[in-house]
Amino acid sequence: MTEAILLVGGRGTRLRPLTVHTPKPMVPAAGVPFLTHQLARARAAGVEHIVLATSYLAEVFEPYFGDGSSLGLHIEYVTEDEPLGTGGAIRNVASRLSSGPDDPVLIFNGDILTGLDIPALVATHETTGADVSLHLTRVEDPRAFGLVPTDATGRVTAFLEKPQTPEEIVTDQINAGAYVFRRSVIDTIPEGRPVSVERETFPELLATGAHLQGMVDSTYWLDLGTPQAFVRGSADLVLGRAPSPAVPGRCGDRLVLPTATVAPDAKLTGGTVVGEGARIGGGARITGSTVLAGAVVEPGAVITDSFIGVGARIGERTVLTGTVVGDGAVIGPDNELREGVRVWCDARIPGGAVRFSSDQ
C-alpha cells in the first residue's frame, strides 16, 4: 500500500472559535498543525502518495505542506466546490489515485488522533480478501458513535448509527474513522453528490454481499471534535501517551517552541504547549493547556485544560479552567472563567468582569 486519502474538508463547527480562521486539521496540536501528525504516521507506515480532500478554508493547506517532500511524501490537493460528505469526498479524489483495481487505499478522517497499527489493518484487509476493512475501537458509552457489530471472524454484520436505547446497543465496537478500500470499490460510490460512507456506502455494500472486515485495535484513540478533546489530545501527544513522530521536541510535561519566553518561576505541566513568540509571565501556572503563537499570559494567571488562541492575552491573576479563548481576544485581569466557556476571536473582557466565585 502506497496511497492514502485524508478527509480534511469539514467545517469544524463543534470546535469554534478555534476554527473561525483555521480549518480543523490545521489547528495546532503539540506544536504543529494536527494534520502533520496524521501525515507523519501514514508515512511511517509506508504510505508515499496522499490526496487531501479539502473544502473549508482549502487555500491554507498547500502553502503549508507544499508537495509534501519535507515529510517524504507526494501530496496532492482536491477541493470540493460544494460539501460532498465522507463518501462523496472519497469519490471526488479518485481520479488522482494510481492504484490498480485490487490495490488497497488507506482512508483517514481528518479529526481522529489514534495509535492505530496501520500495517496491521492493511494486513487484515489483504489476508481476509475484504472489499473494505474498518478500524474499530471499543468505548464505554457508544451512544454518540456508529456501532459496528462483527461475527466471530471479524466480518462486519451491520452498521447501527448512534443508538439511543439499551436494546439498540448490541456491541461496544465503533467505527474509528480509518479504512482500507479496495481501489475498485471507490469507483462504485456515486459521483457529484453528497454521500455518507457511514450511512449510505457501507450499509449498501453490506446489503449487496460485499465483504466488510473489522479490525479491533484498542490502542490510543480520540475524536478531536470538541475543544476539550482537542486540548486533551495535544497534551497527550506532548506527554507521549498518543504516538506521533511529528512532535517537535522530546515528550514530557511541557513543550516550549523556539522564540517563546517563559518566566523562570512560571510552572508548566501536564503536556502544556507554548507556541512561537508567546510570553508567559512570572508566577503563572499552566496545566494541560495550549498557548498558541504570540499569545501573552500575564503574571499570576492560572490556566488549566484550556486553549489560548493566536495573539490572545490573559490578564494578571485571571483563572481559566476548561476554557477556549479565540485568536486576538483579551481577557482582563482578575477574571475567572470555568468549564465550557468559549471567548470569541477579538473579544474583550474587562478586568474583574466575570467570576464564578467571590472576589474576596
Short mmCIF file of C-alpha atoms in Angstrom, two decimals:
data_model
loop_
_atom_site.label_atom_id
_atom_site.label_comp_id
_atom_site.label_asym_id
_atom_site.label_seq_id
_atom_site.Cartn_x
_atom_site.Cartn_y
_atom_site.Cartn_z
CA MET A 1 0.00 0.00 0.00
CA THR A 2 1.45 3.32 -1.06
CA GLU A 3 -1.61 5.58 -1.38
CA ALA A 4 -3.97 7.26 1.05
CA ILE A 5 -6.82 9.77 1.14
CA LEU A 6 -7.20 12.18 4.03
CA LEU A 7 -10.64 13.73 4.52
CA VAL A 8 -9.96 17.28 5.70
CA GLY A 9 -12.92 19.24 4.36
CA GLY A 10 -15.09 19.57 7.48
CA ARG A 11 -16.06 22.98 8.84
CA GLY A 12 -15.22 22.07 12.42
CA THR A 13 -18.31 23.78 13.80
CA ARG A 14 -18.07 21.97 17.16
CA LEU A 15 -14.57 23.42 17.60
CA ARG A 16 -15.44 27.07 17.07
CA PRO A 17 -13.91 29.58 17.77
CA LEU A 18 -10.75 27.51 17.13
CA THR A 19 -11.88 27.05 13.53
CA VAL A 20 -13.03 30.60 12.74
CA HIS A 21 -9.76 31.39 10.96
CA THR A 22 -8.27 27.90 10.70
CA PRO A 23 -9.61 24.63 9.28
CA LYS A 24 -9.83 21.92 11.92
CA PRO A 25 -6.91 19.80 10.65
CA MET A 26 -4.63 22.87 10.73
CA VAL A 27 -5.35 23.79 14.37
CA PRO A 28 -2.06 23.22 16.23
CA ALA A 29 -1.70 20.14 18.42
CA ALA A 30 1.60 19.62 20.23
CA GLY A 31 3.18 22.49 18.36
CA VAL A 32 2.27 21.64 14.75
CA PRO A 33 -0.97 21.50 12.74
CA PHE A 34 -2.85 18.37 13.75
CA LEU A 35 -2.76 17.12 10.16
CA THR A 36 1.05 16.89 10.42
CA HIS A 37 0.73 14.06 12.92
CA GLN A 38 -1.55 12.09 10.61
CA LEU A 39 0.71 12.62 7.61
CA ALA A 40 3.80 11.60 9.57
CA ARG A 41 2.19 8.42 10.88
CA ALA A 42 0.98 7.47 7.40
CA ARG A 43 4.50 7.98 6.03
CA ALA A 44 5.96 5.88 8.83
CA ALA A 45 3.57 3.08 7.80
CA GLY A 46 4.85 3.11 4.23
CA VAL A 47 2.42 5.47 2.52
CA GLU A 48 4.09 7.55 -0.20
CA HIS A 49 1.24 9.34 -2.01
CA ILE A 50 -1.56 11.17 -0.16
CA VAL A 51 -4.51 13.06 -1.62
CA LEU A 52 -6.06 15.67 0.66
CA ALA A 53 -9.81 16.08 0.13
CA THR A 54 -10.32 19.72 1.11
CA SER A 55 -13.25 22.12 1.27
CA TYR A 56 -13.48 24.63 4.17
CA LEU A 57 -10.60 27.17 4.04
CA ALA A 58 -8.97 24.90 1.48
CA GLU A 59 -6.46 27.56 0.48
CA VAL A 60 -4.38 27.18 3.65
CA PHE A 61 -3.24 23.58 3.19
CA GLU A 62 -0.98 23.73 0.15
CA PRO A 63 1.05 26.80 1.22
CA TYR A 64 1.94 24.96 4.42
CA PHE A 65 2.64 21.43 3.18
CA GLY A 66 3.53 22.10 -0.45
CA ASP A 67 4.21 18.92 -2.41
CA GLY A 68 4.86 17.00 0.81
CA SER A 69 8.54 16.40 0.12
CA SER A 70 9.57 17.76 3.54
CA LEU A 71 7.67 14.83 5.06
CA GLY A 72 8.90 12.33 2.49
CA LEU A 73 5.51 12.31 0.77
CA HIS A 74 3.90 13.26 -2.51
CA ILE A 75 0.80 15.28 -1.57
CA GLU A 76 -1.97 16.36 -3.95
CA TYR A 77 -4.95 18.57 -3.16
CA VAL A 78 -8.53 18.31 -4.40
CA THR A 79 -11.07 20.94 -3.36
CA GLU A 80 -14.83 20.35 -3.33
CA ASP A 81 -16.96 23.13 -4.79
CA GLU A 82 -19.79 22.03 -2.53
CA PRO A 83 -19.51 19.80 0.57
CA LEU A 84 -19.85 16.17 -0.52
CA GLY A 85 -19.77 14.25 2.76
CA THR A 86 -17.30 11.49 3.55
CA GLY A 87 -18.22 9.19 0.65
CA GLY A 88 -18.60 11.98 -1.87
CA ALA A 89 -15.20 13.37 -0.91
CA ILE A 90 -13.55 9.97 -1.39
CA ARG A 91 -15.15 9.59 -4.83
CA ASN A 92 -14.23 13.16 -5.76
CA VAL A 93 -10.49 12.48 -5.45
CA ALA A 94 -10.49 9.03 -7.09
CA SER A 95 -9.02 10.31 -10.35
CA ARG A 96 -5.80 11.26 -8.52
CA LEU A 97 -5.13 7.68 -7.42
CA SER A 98 -2.74 5.49 -9.38
CA SER A 99 -3.53 2.19 -7.63
CA GLY A 100 -4.80 -0.79 -9.58
CA PRO A 101 -8.36 -2.10 -9.12
CA ASP A 102 -7.45 -4.61 -6.40
CA ASP A 103 -4.87 -2.46 -4.60
CA PRO A 104 -5.55 -1.20 -1.06
CA VAL A 105 -6.13 2.52 -0.47
CA LEU A 106 -5.93 3.86 3.09
CA ILE A 107 -8.52 6.47 4.11
CA PHE A 108 -8.42 8.62 7.26
CA ASN A 109 -10.91 11.01 8.80
CA GLY A 110 -9.07 14.25 9.49
CA ASP A 111 -10.13 14.66 13.14
CA ILE A 112 -9.05 11.38 14.74
CA LEU A 113 -5.94 11.06 16.91
CA THR A 114 -5.03 7.39 17.06
CA GLY A 115 -2.25 4.93 17.74
CA LEU A 116 -3.72 2.55 15.14
CA ASP A 117 -1.34 -0.12 13.83
CA ILE A 118 -1.75 0.85 10.17
CA PRO A 119 0.26 -2.07 8.71
CA ALA A 120 -1.87 -4.49 10.75
CA LEU A 121 -5.07 -3.01 9.28
CA VAL A 122 -3.67 -3.37 5.76
CA ALA A 123 -2.53 -6.93 6.51
CA THR A 124 -6.01 -7.81 7.81
CA HIS A 125 -7.51 -6.38 4.62
CA GLU A 126 -5.25 -8.42 2.38
CA THR A 127 -5.35 -11.73 4.26
CA THR A 128 -9.17 -11.71 4.51
CA GLY A 129 -9.70 -10.59 0.90
CA ALA A 130 -12.05 -7.84 2.08
CA ASP A 131 -13.56 -5.16 -0.12
CA VAL A 132 -13.36 -2.65 2.73
CA SER A 133 -11.66 -3.03 6.10
CA LEU A 134 -12.50 -0.79 9.04
CA HIS A 135 -10.59 0.17 12.14
CA LEU A 136 -12.88 -0.49 15.10
CA THR A 137 -12.32 0.53 18.69
CA ARG A 138 -14.22 -0.16 21.90
CA VAL A 139 -15.78 2.60 24.00
CA GLU A 140 -17.62 2.60 27.31
CA ASP A 141 -20.54 4.73 26.06
CA PRO A 142 -21.18 4.09 22.36
CA ARG A 143 -24.35 6.21 22.03
CA ALA A 144 -22.55 9.06 20.26
CA PHE A 145 -20.99 6.78 17.67
CA GLY A 146 -21.84 4.35 14.89
CA LEU A 147 -21.85 0.76 16.18
CA VAL A 148 -20.24 -1.95 14.05
CA PRO A 149 -21.01 -5.50 15.22
CA THR A 150 -18.91 -8.32 13.75
CA ASP A 151 -19.09 -12.12 13.68
CA ALA A 152 -16.50 -14.49 15.15
CA THR A 153 -14.19 -13.96 12.16
CA GLY A 154 -14.33 -10.16 12.36
CA ARG A 155 -16.64 -9.81 9.38
CA VAL A 156 -18.99 -6.83 9.73
CA THR A 157 -22.65 -7.81 10.11
CA ALA A 158 -24.38 -4.42 10.45
CA PHE A 159 -24.00 -0.65 10.82
CA LEU A 160 -26.04 0.94 13.57
CA GLU A 161 -25.89 4.74 13.72
CA LYS A 162 -25.90 6.34 17.18
CA PRO A 163 -28.16 4.02 19.20
CA GLN A 164 -30.22 5.62 21.95
CA THR A 165 -31.96 2.75 23.77
CA PRO A 166 -30.29 -0.10 25.68
CA GLU A 167 -31.80 -2.60 23.25
CA GLU A 168 -30.02 -0.92 20.34
CA ILE A 169 -26.59 -1.16 21.97
CA VAL A 170 -25.59 -4.62 20.75
CA THR A 171 -21.83 -4.03 20.84
CA ASP A 172 -19.23 -1.63 22.21
CA GLN A 173 -17.34 -1.64 18.89
CA ILE A 174 -17.49 1.64 16.98
CA ASN A 175 -16.32 2.91 13.62
CA ALA A 176 -12.99 4.57 14.47
CA GLY A 177 -12.62 6.56 11.23
CA ALA A 178 -9.83 4.74 9.36
CA TYR A 179 -10.45 2.39 6.45
CA VAL A 180 -8.74 0.38 3.75
CA PHE A 181 -10.73 0.29 0.49
CA ARG A 182 -10.16 -1.98 -2.44
CA ARG A 183 -9.49 0.61 -5.15
CA SER A 184 -12.33 -0.62 -7.39
CA VAL A 185 -14.87 -0.14 -4.58
CA ILE A 186 -14.19 3.60 -4.55
CA ASP A 187 -15.47 3.81 -8.13
CA THR A 188 -18.86 2.42 -7.07
CA ILE A 189 -19.58 5.48 -4.90
CA PRO A 190 -21.97 7.86 -6.71
CA GLU A 191 -20.21 10.85 -8.23
CA GLY A 192 -21.07 14.53 -7.94
CA ARG A 193 -23.42 14.45 -4.97
CA PRO A 194 -23.14 14.24 -1.17
CA VAL A 195 -22.62 10.69 0.09
CA SER A 196 -22.00 9.42 3.63
CA VAL A 197 -19.87 6.29 3.80
CA GLU A 198 -21.26 5.60 7.26
CA ARG A 199 -24.95 5.93 6.38
CA GLU A 200 -25.02 5.03 2.69
CA THR A 201 -21.89 3.41 1.26
CA PHE A 202 -21.16 0.84 3.97
CA PRO A 203 -24.78 -0.32 4.51
CA GLU A 204 -25.30 -0.64 0.73
CA LEU A 205 -22.10 -2.63 0.30
CA LEU A 206 -23.21 -4.93 3.10
CA ALA A 207 -26.66 -5.33 1.53
CA THR A 208 -25.13 -6.38 -1.79
CA GLY A 209 -22.95 -9.04 -0.21
CA ALA A 210 -19.62 -7.22 -0.20
CA HIS A 211 -17.02 -8.33 2.32
CA LEU A 212 -16.50 -5.70 5.01
CA GLN A 213 -13.94 -6.67 7.62
CA GLY A 214 -13.48 -5.12 11.04
CA MET A 215 -10.21 -4.99 12.96
CA VAL A 216 -10.45 -4.03 16.62
CA ASP A 217 -7.42 -2.02 17.70
CA SER A 218 -7.73 -0.69 21.22
CA THR A 219 -4.62 1.46 21.31
CA TYR A 220 -4.96 5.21 21.87
CA TRP A 221 -7.99 6.72 20.11
CA LEU A 222 -9.60 10.14 20.48
CA ASP A 223 -12.17 12.03 18.41
CA LEU A 224 -10.94 15.64 18.42
CA GLY A 225 -14.37 17.08 17.65
CA THR A 226 -14.69 19.30 20.74
CA PRO A 227 -12.33 21.92 22.20
CA GLN A 228 -11.94 19.87 25.38
CA ALA A 229 -10.96 16.78 23.38
CA PHE A 230 -8.57 18.80 21.22
CA VAL A 231 -6.79 20.23 24.26
CA ARG A 232 -6.54 16.76 25.76
CA GLY A 233 -5.20 15.28 22.52
CA SER A 234 -2.48 17.91 22.26
CA ALA A 235 -1.44 17.29 25.87
CA ASP A 236 -1.40 13.53 25.32
CA LEU A 237 0.91 13.98 22.33
CA VAL A 238 3.32 16.06 24.41
CA LEU A 239 3.17 13.58 27.29
CA GLY A 240 3.83 10.67 24.93
CA ARG A 241 0.51 8.97 25.61
CA ALA A 242 -0.50 9.38 21.95
CA PRO A 243 2.20 8.31 19.47
CA SER A 244 3.45 10.65 16.75
CA PRO A 245 6.81 11.08 15.02
CA ALA A 246 5.91 14.73 14.34
CA VAL A 247 6.08 16.17 17.87
CA PRO A 248 8.77 18.90 17.57
CA GLY A 249 10.68 18.02 20.71
CA ARG A 250 11.06 15.39 23.39
CA CYS A 251 7.97 14.13 25.16
CA GLY A 252 7.47 15.43 28.67
CA ASP A 253 5.48 17.77 30.87
CA ARG A 254 5.86 20.76 28.57
CA LEU A 255 6.73 21.75 25.03
CA VAL A 256 8.05 25.29 24.57
CA LEU A 257 8.66 26.25 20.94
CA PRO A 258 11.57 28.44 19.81
CA THR A 259 11.21 32.22 20.37
CA ALA A 260 8.67 31.69 23.17
CA THR A 261 9.66 33.19 26.52
CA VAL A 262 8.74 31.68 29.87
CA ALA A 263 9.46 33.39 33.18
CA PRO A 264 11.79 31.34 35.40
CA ASP A 265 9.18 30.96 38.14
CA ALA A 266 6.29 30.07 35.83
CA LYS A 267 5.15 26.45 36.11
CA LEU A 268 4.14 24.48 33.00
CA THR A 269 2.87 20.92 33.48
CA GLY A 270 0.55 18.24 32.11
CA GLY A 271 1.62 18.42 28.48
CA THR A 272 1.30 22.19 28.13
CA VAL A 273 2.39 23.72 24.80
CA VAL A 274 3.69 27.27 24.41
CA GLY A 275 3.80 28.45 20.79
CA GLU A 276 6.31 30.55 18.87
CA GLY A 277 6.69 34.07 20.23
CA ALA A 278 4.28 33.53 23.13
CA ARG A 279 5.13 35.04 26.53
CA ILE A 280 4.42 33.50 29.92
CA GLY A 281 4.70 35.88 32.89
CA GLY A 282 6.13 35.36 36.34
CA GLY A 283 4.30 33.02 38.68
CA ALA A 284 1.85 31.86 36.01
CA ARG A 285 0.71 28.24 36.37
CA ILE A 286 -0.40 26.41 33.23
CA THR A 287 -1.54 22.78 33.24
CA GLY A 288 -2.54 20.60 30.28
CA SER A 289 -3.15 23.63 28.05
CA THR A 290 -2.21 25.04 24.66
CA VAL A 291 -0.97 28.62 24.28
CA LEU A 292 -0.65 29.50 20.60
CA ALA A 293 1.84 31.75 18.81
CA GLY A 294 2.15 35.32 20.03
CA ALA A 295 -0.23 34.91 22.95
CA VAL A 296 0.57 36.55 26.29
CA VAL A 297 -0.15 35.09 29.71
CA GLU A 298 0.46 37.76 32.31
CA PRO A 299 1.94 37.19 35.79
CA GLY A 300 -0.03 35.12 38.26
CA ALA A 301 -2.56 33.73 35.80
CA VAL A 302 -3.71 30.14 36.39
CA ILE A 303 -4.72 28.18 33.29
CA THR A 304 -5.93 24.56 33.31
CA ASP A 305 -7.08 22.36 30.39
CA SER A 306 -7.62 25.42 28.19
CA PHE A 307 -6.78 26.65 24.70
CA ILE A 308 -5.43 30.16 24.15
CA GLY A 309 -5.60 31.39 20.55
CA VAL A 310 -3.04 33.22 18.42
CA GLY A 311 -2.19 36.65 19.81
CA ALA A 312 -4.65 36.41 22.70
CA ARG A 313 -3.86 37.98 26.06
CA ILE A 314 -4.72 36.63 29.50
CA GLY A 315 -4.58 39.22 32.30
CA GLU A 316 -2.85 39.02 35.64
CA ARG A 317 -4.35 36.62 38.21
CA THR A 318 -7.06 35.51 35.80
CA VAL A 319 -8.13 31.88 36.28
CA LEU A 320 -9.18 29.78 33.28
CA THR A 321 -10.40 26.19 33.59
CA GLY A 322 -11.65 24.25 30.55
CA THR A 323 -11.88 27.49 28.58
CA VAL A 324 -11.28 28.34 24.92
CA VAL A 325 -10.02 31.82 24.10
CA GLY A 326 -10.17 32.75 20.42
CA ASP A 327 -7.46 34.42 18.36
CA GLY A 328 -6.78 38.02 19.38
CA ALA A 329 -9.12 38.00 22.37
CA VAL A 330 -8.17 39.91 25.52
CA ILE A 331 -9.19 38.72 28.98
CA GLY A 332 -8.54 41.41 31.57
CA PRO A 333 -7.02 40.76 35.00
CA ASP A 334 -8.86 39.07 37.88
CA ASN A 335 -11.42 37.21 35.78
CA GLU A 336 -12.50 33.65 36.45
CA LEU A 337 -13.78 31.55 33.53
CA ARG A 338 -14.84 27.97 34.10
CA GLU A 339 -15.63 24.80 32.13
CA GLY A 340 -17.19 25.21 28.72
CA VAL A 341 -16.72 28.97 28.29
CA ARG A 342 -15.73 29.99 24.75
CA VAL A 343 -14.45 33.53 24.24
CA TRP A 344 -14.77 34.55 20.62
CA CYS A 345 -11.96 35.89 18.46
CA ASP A 346 -11.00 39.53 19.18
CA ALA A 347 -13.47 39.78 22.09
CA ARG A 348 -12.60 42.00 25.08
CA ILE A 349 -13.46 41.13 28.68
CA PRO A 350 -12.63 43.93 31.13
CA GLY A 351 -10.76 43.28 34.34
CA GLY A 352 -12.81 41.58 37.08
CA ALA A 353 -15.88 41.33 34.81
CA VAL A 354 -16.63 37.59 35.01
CA ARG A 355 -16.36 35.39 38.10
CA PHE A 356 -17.71 32.09 39.40
CA SER A 357 -16.78 32.86 42.99
CA SER A 358 -16.50 35.81 45.36
CA ASP A 359 -13.77 38.36 44.67
CA GLN A 360 -12.75 38.23 48.33
#
